[in-house]
CSV table of C-alpha atoms in Angstrom, one decimal:
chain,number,residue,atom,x,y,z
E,1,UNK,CA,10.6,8.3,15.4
E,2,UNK,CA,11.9,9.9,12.5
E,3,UNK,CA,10.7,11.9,9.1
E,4,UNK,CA,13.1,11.4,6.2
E,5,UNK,CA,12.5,13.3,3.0
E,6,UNK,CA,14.3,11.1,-0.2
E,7,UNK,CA,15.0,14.2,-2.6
E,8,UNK,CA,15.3,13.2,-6.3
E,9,UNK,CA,16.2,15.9,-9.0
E,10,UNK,CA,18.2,16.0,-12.0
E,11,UNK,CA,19.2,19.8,-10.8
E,12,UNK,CA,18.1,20.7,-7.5
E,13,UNK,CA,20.6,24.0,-7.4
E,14,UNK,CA,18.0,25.3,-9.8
E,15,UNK,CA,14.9,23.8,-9.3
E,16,UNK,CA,12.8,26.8,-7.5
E,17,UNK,CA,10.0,24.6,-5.8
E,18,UNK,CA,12.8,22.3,-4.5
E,19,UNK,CA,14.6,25.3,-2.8
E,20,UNK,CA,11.9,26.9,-1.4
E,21,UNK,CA,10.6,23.4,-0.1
E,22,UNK,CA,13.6,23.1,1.6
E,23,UNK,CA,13.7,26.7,3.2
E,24,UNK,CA,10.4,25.7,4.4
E,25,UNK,CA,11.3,22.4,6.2
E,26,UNK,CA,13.3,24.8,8.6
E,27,UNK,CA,10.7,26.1,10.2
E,28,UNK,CA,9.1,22.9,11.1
E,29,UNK,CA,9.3,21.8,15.3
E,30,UNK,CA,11.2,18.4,14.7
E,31,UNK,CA,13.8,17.9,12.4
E,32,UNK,CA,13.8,16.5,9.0
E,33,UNK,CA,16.0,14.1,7.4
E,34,UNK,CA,17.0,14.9,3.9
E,35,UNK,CA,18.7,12.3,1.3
E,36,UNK,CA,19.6,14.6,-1.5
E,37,UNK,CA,19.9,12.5,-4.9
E,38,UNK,CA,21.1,14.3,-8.2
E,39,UNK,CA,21.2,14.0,-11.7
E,40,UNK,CA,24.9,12.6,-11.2
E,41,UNK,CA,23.6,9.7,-9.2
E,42,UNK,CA,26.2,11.6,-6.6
E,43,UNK,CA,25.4,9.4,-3.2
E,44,UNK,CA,23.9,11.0,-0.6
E,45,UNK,CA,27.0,12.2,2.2
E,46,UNK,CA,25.2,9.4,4.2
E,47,UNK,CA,27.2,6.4,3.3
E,48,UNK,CA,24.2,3.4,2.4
E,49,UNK,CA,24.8,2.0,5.8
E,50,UNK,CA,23.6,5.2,7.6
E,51,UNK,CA,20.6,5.8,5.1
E,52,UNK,CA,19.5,2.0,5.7
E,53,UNK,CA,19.8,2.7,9.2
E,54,UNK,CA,17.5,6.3,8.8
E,55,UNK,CA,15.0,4.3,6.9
E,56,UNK,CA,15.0,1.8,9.3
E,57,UNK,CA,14.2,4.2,12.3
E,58,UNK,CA,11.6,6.7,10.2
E,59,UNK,CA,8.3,6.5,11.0
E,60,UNK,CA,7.4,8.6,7.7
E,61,UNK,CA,9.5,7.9,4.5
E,62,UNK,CA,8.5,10.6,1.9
E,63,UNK,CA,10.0,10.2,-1.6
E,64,UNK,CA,10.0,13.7,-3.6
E,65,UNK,CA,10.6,14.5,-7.4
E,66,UNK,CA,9.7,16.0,-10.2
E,67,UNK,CA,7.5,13.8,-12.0
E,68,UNK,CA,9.7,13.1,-15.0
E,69,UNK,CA,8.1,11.0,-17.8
E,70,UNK,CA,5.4,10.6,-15.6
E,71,UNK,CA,7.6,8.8,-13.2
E,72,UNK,CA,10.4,9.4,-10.8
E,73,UNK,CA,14.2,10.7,-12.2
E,74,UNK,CA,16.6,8.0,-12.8
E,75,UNK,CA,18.6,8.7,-9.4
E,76,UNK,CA,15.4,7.6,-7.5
E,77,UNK,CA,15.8,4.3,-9.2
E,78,UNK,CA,19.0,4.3,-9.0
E,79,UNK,CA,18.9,4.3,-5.0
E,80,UNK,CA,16.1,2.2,-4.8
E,81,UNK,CA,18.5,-0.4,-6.7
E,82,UNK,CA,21.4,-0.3,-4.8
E,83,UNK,CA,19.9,0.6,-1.1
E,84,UNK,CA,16.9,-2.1,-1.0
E,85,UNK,CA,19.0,-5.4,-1.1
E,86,UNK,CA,17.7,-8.5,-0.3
E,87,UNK,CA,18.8,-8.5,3.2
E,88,UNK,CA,17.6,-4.5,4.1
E,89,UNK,CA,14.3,-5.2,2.6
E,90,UNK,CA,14.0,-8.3,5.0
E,91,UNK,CA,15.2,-6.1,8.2
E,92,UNK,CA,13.0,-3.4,7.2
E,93,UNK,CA,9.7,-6.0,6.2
E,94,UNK,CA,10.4,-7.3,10.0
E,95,UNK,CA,11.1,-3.9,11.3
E,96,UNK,CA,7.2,-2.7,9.3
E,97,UNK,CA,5.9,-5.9,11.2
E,98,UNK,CA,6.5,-4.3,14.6
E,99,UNK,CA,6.5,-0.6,14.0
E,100,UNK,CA,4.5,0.0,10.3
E,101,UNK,CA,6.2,3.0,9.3
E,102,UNK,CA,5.0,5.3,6.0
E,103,UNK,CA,5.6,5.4,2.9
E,104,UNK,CA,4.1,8.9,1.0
E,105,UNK,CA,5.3,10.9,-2.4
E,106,UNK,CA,6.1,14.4,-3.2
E,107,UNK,CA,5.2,15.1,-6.8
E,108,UNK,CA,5.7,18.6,-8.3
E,109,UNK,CA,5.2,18.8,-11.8
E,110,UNK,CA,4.5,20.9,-14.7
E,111,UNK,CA,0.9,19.4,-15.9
E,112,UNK,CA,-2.6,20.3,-14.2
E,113,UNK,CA,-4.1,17.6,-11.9
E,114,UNK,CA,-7.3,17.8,-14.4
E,115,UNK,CA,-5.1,16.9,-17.4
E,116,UNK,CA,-4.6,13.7,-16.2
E,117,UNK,CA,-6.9,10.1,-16.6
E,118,UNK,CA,-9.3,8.6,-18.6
E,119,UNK,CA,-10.3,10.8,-21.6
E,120,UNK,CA,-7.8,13.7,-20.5
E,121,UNK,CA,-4.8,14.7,-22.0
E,122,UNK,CA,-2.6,12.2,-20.0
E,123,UNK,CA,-4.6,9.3,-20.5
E,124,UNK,CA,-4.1,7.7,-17.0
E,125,UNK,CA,-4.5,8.7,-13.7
E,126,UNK,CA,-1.5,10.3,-11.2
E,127,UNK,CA,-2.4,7.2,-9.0
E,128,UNK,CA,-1.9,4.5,-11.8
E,129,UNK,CA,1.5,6.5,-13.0
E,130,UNK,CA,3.1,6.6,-9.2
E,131,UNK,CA,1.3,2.8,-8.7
E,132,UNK,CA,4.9,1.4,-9.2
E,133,UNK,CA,5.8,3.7,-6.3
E,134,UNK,CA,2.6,2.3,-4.0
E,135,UNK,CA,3.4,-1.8,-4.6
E,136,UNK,CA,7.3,-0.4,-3.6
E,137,UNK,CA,5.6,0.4,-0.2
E,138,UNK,CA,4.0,-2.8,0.1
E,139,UNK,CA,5.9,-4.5,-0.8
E,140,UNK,CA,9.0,-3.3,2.1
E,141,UNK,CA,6.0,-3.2,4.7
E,142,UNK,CA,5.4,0.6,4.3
E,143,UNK,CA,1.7,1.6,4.4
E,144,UNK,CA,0.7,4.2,1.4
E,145,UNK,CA,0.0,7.3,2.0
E,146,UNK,CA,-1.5,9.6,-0.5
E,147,UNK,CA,0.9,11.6,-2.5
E,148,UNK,CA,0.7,15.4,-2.0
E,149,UNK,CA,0.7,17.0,-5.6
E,150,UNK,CA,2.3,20.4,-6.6
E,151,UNK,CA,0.9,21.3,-9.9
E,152,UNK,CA,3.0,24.3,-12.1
E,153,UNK,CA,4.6,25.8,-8.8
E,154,UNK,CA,6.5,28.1,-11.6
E,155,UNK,CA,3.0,29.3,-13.0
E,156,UNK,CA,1.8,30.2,-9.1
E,157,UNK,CA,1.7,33.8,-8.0
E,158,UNK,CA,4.0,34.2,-4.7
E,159,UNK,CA,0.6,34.4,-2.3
E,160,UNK,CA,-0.3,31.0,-4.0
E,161,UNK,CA,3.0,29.7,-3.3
E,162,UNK,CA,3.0,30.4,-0.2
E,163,UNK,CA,-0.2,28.4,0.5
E,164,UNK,CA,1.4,24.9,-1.4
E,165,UNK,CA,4.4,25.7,1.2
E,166,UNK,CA,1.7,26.3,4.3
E,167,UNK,CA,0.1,22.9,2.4
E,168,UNK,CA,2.9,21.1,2.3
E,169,UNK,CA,4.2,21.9,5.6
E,170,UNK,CA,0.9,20.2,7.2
E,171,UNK,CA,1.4,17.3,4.9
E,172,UNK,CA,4.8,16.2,6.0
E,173,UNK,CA,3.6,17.4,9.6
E,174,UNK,CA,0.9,15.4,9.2
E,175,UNK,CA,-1.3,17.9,11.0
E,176,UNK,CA,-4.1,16.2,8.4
E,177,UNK,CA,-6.8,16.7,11.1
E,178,UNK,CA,-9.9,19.1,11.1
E,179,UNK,CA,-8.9,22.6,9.4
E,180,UNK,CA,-9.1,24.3,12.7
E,181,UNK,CA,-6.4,21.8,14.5
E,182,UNK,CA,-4.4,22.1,11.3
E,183,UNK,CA,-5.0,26.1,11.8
E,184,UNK,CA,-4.0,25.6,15.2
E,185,UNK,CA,-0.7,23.7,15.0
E,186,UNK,CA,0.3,26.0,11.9
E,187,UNK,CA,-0.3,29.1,14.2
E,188,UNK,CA,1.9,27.4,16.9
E,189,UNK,CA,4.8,26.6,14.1
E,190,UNK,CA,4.8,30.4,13.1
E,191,UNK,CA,5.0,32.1,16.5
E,192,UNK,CA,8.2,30.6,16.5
E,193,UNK,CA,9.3,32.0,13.3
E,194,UNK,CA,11.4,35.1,13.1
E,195,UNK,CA,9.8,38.0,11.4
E,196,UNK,CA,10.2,38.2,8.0
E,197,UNK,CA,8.6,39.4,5.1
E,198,UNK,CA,7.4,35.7,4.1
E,199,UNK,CA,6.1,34.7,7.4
E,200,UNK,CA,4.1,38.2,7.8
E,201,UNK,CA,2.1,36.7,4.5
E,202,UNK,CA,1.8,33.7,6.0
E,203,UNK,CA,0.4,35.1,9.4
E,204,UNK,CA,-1.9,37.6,7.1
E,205,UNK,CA,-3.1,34.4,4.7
E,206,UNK,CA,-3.8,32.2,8.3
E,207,UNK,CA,-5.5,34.6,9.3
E,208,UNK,CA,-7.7,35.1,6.8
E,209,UNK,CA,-8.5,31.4,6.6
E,210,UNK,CA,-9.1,31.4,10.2
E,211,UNK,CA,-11.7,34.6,9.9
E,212,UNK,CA,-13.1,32.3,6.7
E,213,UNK,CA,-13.6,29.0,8.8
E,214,UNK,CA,-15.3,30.6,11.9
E,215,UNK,CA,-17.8,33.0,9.9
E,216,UNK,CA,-18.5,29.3,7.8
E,217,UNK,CA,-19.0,27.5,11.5
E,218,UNK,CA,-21.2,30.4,12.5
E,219,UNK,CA,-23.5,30.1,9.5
E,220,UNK,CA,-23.7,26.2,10.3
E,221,UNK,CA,-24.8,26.7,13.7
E,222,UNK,CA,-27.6,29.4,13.1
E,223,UNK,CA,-28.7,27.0,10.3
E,224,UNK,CA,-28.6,23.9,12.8
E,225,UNK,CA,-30.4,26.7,15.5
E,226,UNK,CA,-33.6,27.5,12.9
E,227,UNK,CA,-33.9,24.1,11.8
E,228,UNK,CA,-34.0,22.6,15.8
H,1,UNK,CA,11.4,0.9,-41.7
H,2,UNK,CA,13.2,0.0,-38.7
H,3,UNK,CA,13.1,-1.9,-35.4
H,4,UNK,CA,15.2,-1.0,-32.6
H,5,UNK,CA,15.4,-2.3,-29.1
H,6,UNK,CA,16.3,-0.1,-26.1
H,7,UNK,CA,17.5,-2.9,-23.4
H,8,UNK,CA,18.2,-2.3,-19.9
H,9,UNK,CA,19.5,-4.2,-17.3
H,10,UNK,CA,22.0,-3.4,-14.6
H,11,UNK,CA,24.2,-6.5,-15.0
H,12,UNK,CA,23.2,-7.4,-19.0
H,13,UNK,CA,26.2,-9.7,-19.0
H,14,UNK,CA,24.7,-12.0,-16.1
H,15,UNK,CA,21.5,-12.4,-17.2
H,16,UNK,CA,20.3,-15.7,-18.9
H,17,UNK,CA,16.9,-14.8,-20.1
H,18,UNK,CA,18.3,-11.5,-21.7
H,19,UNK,CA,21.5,-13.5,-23.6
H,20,UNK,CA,18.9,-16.3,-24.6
H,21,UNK,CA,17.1,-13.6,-26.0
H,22,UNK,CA,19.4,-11.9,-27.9
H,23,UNK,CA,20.9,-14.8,-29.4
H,24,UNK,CA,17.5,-15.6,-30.7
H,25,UNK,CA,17.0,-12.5,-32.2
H,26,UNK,CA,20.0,-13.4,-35.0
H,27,UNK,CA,17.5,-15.9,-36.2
H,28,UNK,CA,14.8,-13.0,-37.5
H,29,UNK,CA,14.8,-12.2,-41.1
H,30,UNK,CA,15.3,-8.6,-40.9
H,31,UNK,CA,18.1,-7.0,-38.8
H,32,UNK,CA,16.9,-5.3,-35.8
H,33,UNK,CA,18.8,-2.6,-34.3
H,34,UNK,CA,19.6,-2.8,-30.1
H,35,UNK,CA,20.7,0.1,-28.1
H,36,UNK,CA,22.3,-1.5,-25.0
H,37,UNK,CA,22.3,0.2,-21.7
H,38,UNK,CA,23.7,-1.2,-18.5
H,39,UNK,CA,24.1,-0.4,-14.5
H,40,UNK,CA,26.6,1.7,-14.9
H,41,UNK,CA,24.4,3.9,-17.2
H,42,UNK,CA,27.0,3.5,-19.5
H,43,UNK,CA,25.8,5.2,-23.0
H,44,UNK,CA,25.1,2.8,-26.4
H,45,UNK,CA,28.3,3.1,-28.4
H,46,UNK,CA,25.9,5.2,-30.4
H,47,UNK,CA,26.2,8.7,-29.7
H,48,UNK,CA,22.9,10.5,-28.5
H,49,UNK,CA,22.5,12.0,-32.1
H,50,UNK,CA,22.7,8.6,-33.7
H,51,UNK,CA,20.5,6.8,-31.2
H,52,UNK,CA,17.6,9.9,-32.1
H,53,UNK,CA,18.4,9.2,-35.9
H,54,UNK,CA,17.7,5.6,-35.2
H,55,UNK,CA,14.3,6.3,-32.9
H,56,UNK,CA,12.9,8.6,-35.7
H,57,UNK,CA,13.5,5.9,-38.6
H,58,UNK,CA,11.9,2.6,-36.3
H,59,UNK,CA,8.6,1.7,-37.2
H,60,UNK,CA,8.9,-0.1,-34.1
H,61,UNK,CA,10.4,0.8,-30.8
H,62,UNK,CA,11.0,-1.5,-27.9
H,63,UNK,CA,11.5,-1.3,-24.3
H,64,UNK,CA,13.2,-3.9,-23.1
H,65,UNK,CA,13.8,-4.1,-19.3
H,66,UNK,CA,13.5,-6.9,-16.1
H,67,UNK,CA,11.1,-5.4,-13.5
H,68,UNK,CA,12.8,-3.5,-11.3
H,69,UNK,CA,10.8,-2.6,-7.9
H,70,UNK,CA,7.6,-2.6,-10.1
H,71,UNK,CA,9.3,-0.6,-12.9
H,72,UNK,CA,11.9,-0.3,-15.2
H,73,UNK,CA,15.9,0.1,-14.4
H,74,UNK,CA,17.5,3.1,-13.7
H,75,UNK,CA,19.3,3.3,-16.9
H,76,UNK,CA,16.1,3.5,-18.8
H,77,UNK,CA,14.8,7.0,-16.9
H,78,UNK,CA,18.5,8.3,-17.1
H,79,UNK,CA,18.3,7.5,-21.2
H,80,UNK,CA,14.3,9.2,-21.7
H,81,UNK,CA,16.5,12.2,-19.6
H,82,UNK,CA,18.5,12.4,-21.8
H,83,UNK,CA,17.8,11.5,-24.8
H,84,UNK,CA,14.1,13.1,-25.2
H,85,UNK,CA,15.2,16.6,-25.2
H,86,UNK,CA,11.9,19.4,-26.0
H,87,UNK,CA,13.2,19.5,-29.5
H,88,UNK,CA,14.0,16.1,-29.9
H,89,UNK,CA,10.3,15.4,-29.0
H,90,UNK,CA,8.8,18.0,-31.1
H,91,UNK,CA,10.8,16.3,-33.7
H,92,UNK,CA,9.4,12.7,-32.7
H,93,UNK,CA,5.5,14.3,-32.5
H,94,UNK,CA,5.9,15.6,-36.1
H,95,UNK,CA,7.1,12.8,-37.6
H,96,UNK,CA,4.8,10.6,-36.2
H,97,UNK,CA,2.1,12.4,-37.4
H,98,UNK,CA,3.4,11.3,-40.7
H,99,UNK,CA,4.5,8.1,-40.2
H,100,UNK,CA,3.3,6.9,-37.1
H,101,UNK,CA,5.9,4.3,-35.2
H,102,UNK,CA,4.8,1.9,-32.1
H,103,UNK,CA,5.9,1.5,-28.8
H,104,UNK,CA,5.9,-1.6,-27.2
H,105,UNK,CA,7.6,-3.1,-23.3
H,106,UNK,CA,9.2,-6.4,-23.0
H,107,UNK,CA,9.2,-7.7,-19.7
H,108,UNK,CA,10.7,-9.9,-17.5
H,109,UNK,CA,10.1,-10.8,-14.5
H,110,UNK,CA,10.6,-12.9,-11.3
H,111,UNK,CA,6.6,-12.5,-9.9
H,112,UNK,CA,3.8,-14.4,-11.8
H,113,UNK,CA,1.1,-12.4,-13.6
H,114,UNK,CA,-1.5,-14.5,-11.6
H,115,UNK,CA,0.1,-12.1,-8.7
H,116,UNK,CA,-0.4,-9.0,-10.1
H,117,UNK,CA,-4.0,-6.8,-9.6
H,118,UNK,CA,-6.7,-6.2,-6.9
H,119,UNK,CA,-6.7,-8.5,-4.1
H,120,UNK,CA,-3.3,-10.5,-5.3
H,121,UNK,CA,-0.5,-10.2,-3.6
H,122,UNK,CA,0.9,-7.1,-5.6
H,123,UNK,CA,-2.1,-5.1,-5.6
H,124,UNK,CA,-2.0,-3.3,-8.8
H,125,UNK,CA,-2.0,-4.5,-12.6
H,126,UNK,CA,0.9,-4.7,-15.0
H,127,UNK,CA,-0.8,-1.9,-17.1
H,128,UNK,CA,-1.0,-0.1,-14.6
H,129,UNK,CA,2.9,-0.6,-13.4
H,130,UNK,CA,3.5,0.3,-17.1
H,131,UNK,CA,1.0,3.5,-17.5
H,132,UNK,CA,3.9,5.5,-17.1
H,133,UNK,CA,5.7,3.9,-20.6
H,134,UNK,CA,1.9,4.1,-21.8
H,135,UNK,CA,1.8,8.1,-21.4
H,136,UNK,CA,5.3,8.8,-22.5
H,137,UNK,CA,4.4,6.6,-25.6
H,138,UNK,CA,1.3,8.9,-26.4
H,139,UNK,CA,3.3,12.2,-25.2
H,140,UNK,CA,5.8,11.7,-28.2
H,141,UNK,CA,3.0,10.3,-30.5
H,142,UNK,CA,3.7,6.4,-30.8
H,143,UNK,CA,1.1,4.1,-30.6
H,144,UNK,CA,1.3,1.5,-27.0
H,145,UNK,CA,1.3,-1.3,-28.1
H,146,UNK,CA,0.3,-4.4,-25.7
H,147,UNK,CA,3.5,-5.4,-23.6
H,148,UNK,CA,5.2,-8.7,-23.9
H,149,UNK,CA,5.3,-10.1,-20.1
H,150,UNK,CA,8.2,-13.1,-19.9
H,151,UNK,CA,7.4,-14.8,-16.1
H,152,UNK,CA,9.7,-16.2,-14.1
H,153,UNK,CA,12.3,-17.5,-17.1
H,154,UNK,CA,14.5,-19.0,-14.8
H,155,UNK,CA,12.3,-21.7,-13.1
H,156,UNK,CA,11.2,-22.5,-16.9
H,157,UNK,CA,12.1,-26.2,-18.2
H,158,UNK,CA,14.0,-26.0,-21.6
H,159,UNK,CA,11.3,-26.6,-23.7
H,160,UNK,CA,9.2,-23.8,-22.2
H,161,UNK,CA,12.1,-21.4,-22.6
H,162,UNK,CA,12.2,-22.4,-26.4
H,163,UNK,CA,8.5,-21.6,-26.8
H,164,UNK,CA,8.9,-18.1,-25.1
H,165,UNK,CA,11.7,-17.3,-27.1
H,166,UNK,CA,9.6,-18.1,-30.2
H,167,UNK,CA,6.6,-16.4,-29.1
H,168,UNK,CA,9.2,-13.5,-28.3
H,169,UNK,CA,10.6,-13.7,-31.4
H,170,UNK,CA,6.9,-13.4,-33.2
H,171,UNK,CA,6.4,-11.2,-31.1
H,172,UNK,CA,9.4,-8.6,-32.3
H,173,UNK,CA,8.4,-9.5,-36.0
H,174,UNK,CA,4.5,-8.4,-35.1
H,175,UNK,CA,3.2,-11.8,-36.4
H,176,UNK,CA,0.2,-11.5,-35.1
H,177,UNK,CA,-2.3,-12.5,-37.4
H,178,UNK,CA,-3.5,-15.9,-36.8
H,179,UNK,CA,-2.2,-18.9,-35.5
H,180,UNK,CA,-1.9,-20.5,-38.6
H,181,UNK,CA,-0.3,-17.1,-40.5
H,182,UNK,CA,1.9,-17.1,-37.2
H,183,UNK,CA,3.2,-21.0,-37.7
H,184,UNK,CA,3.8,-20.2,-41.4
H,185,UNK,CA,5.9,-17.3,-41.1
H,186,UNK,CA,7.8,-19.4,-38.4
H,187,UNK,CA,8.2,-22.3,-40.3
H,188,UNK,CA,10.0,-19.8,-43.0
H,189,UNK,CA,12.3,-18.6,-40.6
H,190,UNK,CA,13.3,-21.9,-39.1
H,191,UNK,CA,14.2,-23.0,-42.6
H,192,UNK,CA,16.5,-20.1,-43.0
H,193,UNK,CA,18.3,-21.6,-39.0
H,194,UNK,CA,21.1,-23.7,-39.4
H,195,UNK,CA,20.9,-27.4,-38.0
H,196,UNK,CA,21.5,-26.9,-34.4
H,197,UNK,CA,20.2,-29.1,-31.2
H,198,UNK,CA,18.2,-25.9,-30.5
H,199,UNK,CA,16.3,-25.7,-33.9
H,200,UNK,CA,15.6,-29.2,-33.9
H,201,UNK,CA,13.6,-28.4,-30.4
H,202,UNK,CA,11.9,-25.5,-32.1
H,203,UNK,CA,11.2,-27.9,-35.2
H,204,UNK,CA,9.7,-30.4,-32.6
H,205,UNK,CA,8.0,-27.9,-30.9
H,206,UNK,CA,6.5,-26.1,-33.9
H,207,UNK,CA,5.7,-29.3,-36.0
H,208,UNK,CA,3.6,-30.3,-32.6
H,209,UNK,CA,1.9,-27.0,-32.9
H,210,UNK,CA,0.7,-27.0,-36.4
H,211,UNK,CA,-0.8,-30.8,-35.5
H,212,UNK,CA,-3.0,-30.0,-32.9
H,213,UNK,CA,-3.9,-26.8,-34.9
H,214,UNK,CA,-4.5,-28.6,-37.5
H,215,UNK,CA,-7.0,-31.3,-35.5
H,216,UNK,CA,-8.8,-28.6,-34.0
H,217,UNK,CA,-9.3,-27.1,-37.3
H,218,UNK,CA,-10.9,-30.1,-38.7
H,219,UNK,CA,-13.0,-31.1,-35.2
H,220,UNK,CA,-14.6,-27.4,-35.4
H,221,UNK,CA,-15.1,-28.2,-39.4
H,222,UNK,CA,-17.0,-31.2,-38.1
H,223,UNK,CA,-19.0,-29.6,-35.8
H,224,UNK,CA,-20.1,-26.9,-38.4
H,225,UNK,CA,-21.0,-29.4,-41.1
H,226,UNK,CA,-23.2,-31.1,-38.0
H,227,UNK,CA,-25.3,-28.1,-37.8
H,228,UNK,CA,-25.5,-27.4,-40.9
């Protein structure tokens, strides 16, 4: 089954996090479907036919935007208007019955997680602004699958940004299993990528969280040892 | 100071709860000011500069929108895009400081509230649906005001649609003191309507109102003077 990544930006030419997201996705074993959607409301090339039937055969459905008024930009409404008809969200709610596919979101934005809910800055939470986004899901037969979260990508240093790429690599992957499988499939991904300046950071920043995990699951099991 | 509703809907023309609607609004004593958009994103035949003019002199702002896959239209996002500019915003910010204005939604939809929260069938509530509107309120400095939910309009008998149009309508002119205050002020608008077979149904309606108001006034006098 497929992956399909919904891309919704006013200006993706210039939107840095959104290009270097993209150059990521390259490196990843299986391909990745992309729906571009632009400020224009420009359609996809895919005709709405072919994107029903992508939707239809993706396992994971990722929608990813800027979070613009603490929502999505108007294209991703747009499309969500003029793709879900009556009759596609039948086929797909009968399509969920038999193969539940899911439904996650992509949110970069220009805030800090911590300014957000109850007595912060933003008064509500991330997941009560993208809840909209979650009863979507539901409601089509999508399960909901927590949204990864870039915070001020612009404000990161490059090693930083290479870790939210690294992060958000596993996440579409969805090599979300113990840190040293996720380790593991990440070191499999980069021996296949060509030698470059970016990946030899990448190797150098793995391999320093690999050092950091086993030293931490040493000093576990001489602590489980003195305590037996 | 002003009132001005922003209304979206992608086909406004077809709608029968939005026409009823706006038709009723001619009947409030002072002119409010609507900035239509459609489907097409079409713009307002107010130019962006004119629509900000407009924003920064309303006391009162509405969003006016049906539900759209748990939010609001397209055309809305495409107009805070463009419309809310930094500078605009910074203008909005410091003049509320001054003299703040209030943001309210007006919603319609085809779902019941009964269906909306924890363990219904859409699993999370209206506010939070609407927290996004709630934080872009606050950004610019307006206060959120409660939303006005209009459910399921077109399974509504007549009569019913004549009492949400007047608690609409009451609720666009902020009469919401008491009941009594509310029925007063109402009374003087309908005495400004012309003799149509619709007023006479508001007449009916109201006049029915103020009666059983008026008995339970008098039954909870009763019971006071009991205890006393």
């Amino acid at each position: 089954m497929k992956k399909t990544i919904v891309l919704s930006h006013p200006k993706l030419a210039e939107s840095a996090v959104q290009s270097f997201l993209l150059e990521g996705l390259n490196w990843l074993d299986a391909g990745v479907n992309i729906i571009k959607l632009d400020q224009k409301l420009l359609r996809s090339t895919l005709s709405l036919a072919e994107q029903r039937e992508l939707i239809l055969n993706s396992a994971e459905v990722f929608l990813q935007f800027p979070l613009y008024w603490y929502s999505a930009p108007a294209s991703l409404a747009q499309w969500q208007e003029e793709l879900f008809t009556d009759k596609f969200v039948h086929d797909l709610q009968e399509k969920n019955k038999v193969q539940p596919a899911t439904l996650a979101a992509v949110i970069s934005m220009a805030d800090k997680s911590a300014d957000f809910g109850a007595g912060a800055r933003i008064g509500r939470t991330i997941s009560e602004l993208l809840s909209p986004f979650q009863a979507f899901a539901e409601k089509v037969g999508f399960s909901y699958r927590k949204p990864f979260i870039i915070e001020q990508f612009n404000y990161q240093t490059p090693k930083q940004q290479e870790r939210t790429l690294i992060e958000y690599l596993m996440y579409i992957a969805d090599a979300d299993a113990s840190f040293e499988q996720r380790s593991e499939w990440l070191l499999a991904q980069l021996t296949k990528i060509e030698q470059t300046a970016n990946s030899a950071i990448l190797r150098d920043y793995l391999q320093q969280q690999l050092d950091e995990y086993r030293l931490l699951d040493a000093t576990l099991g001489e602590i489980k040892n003195d305590r037996e």
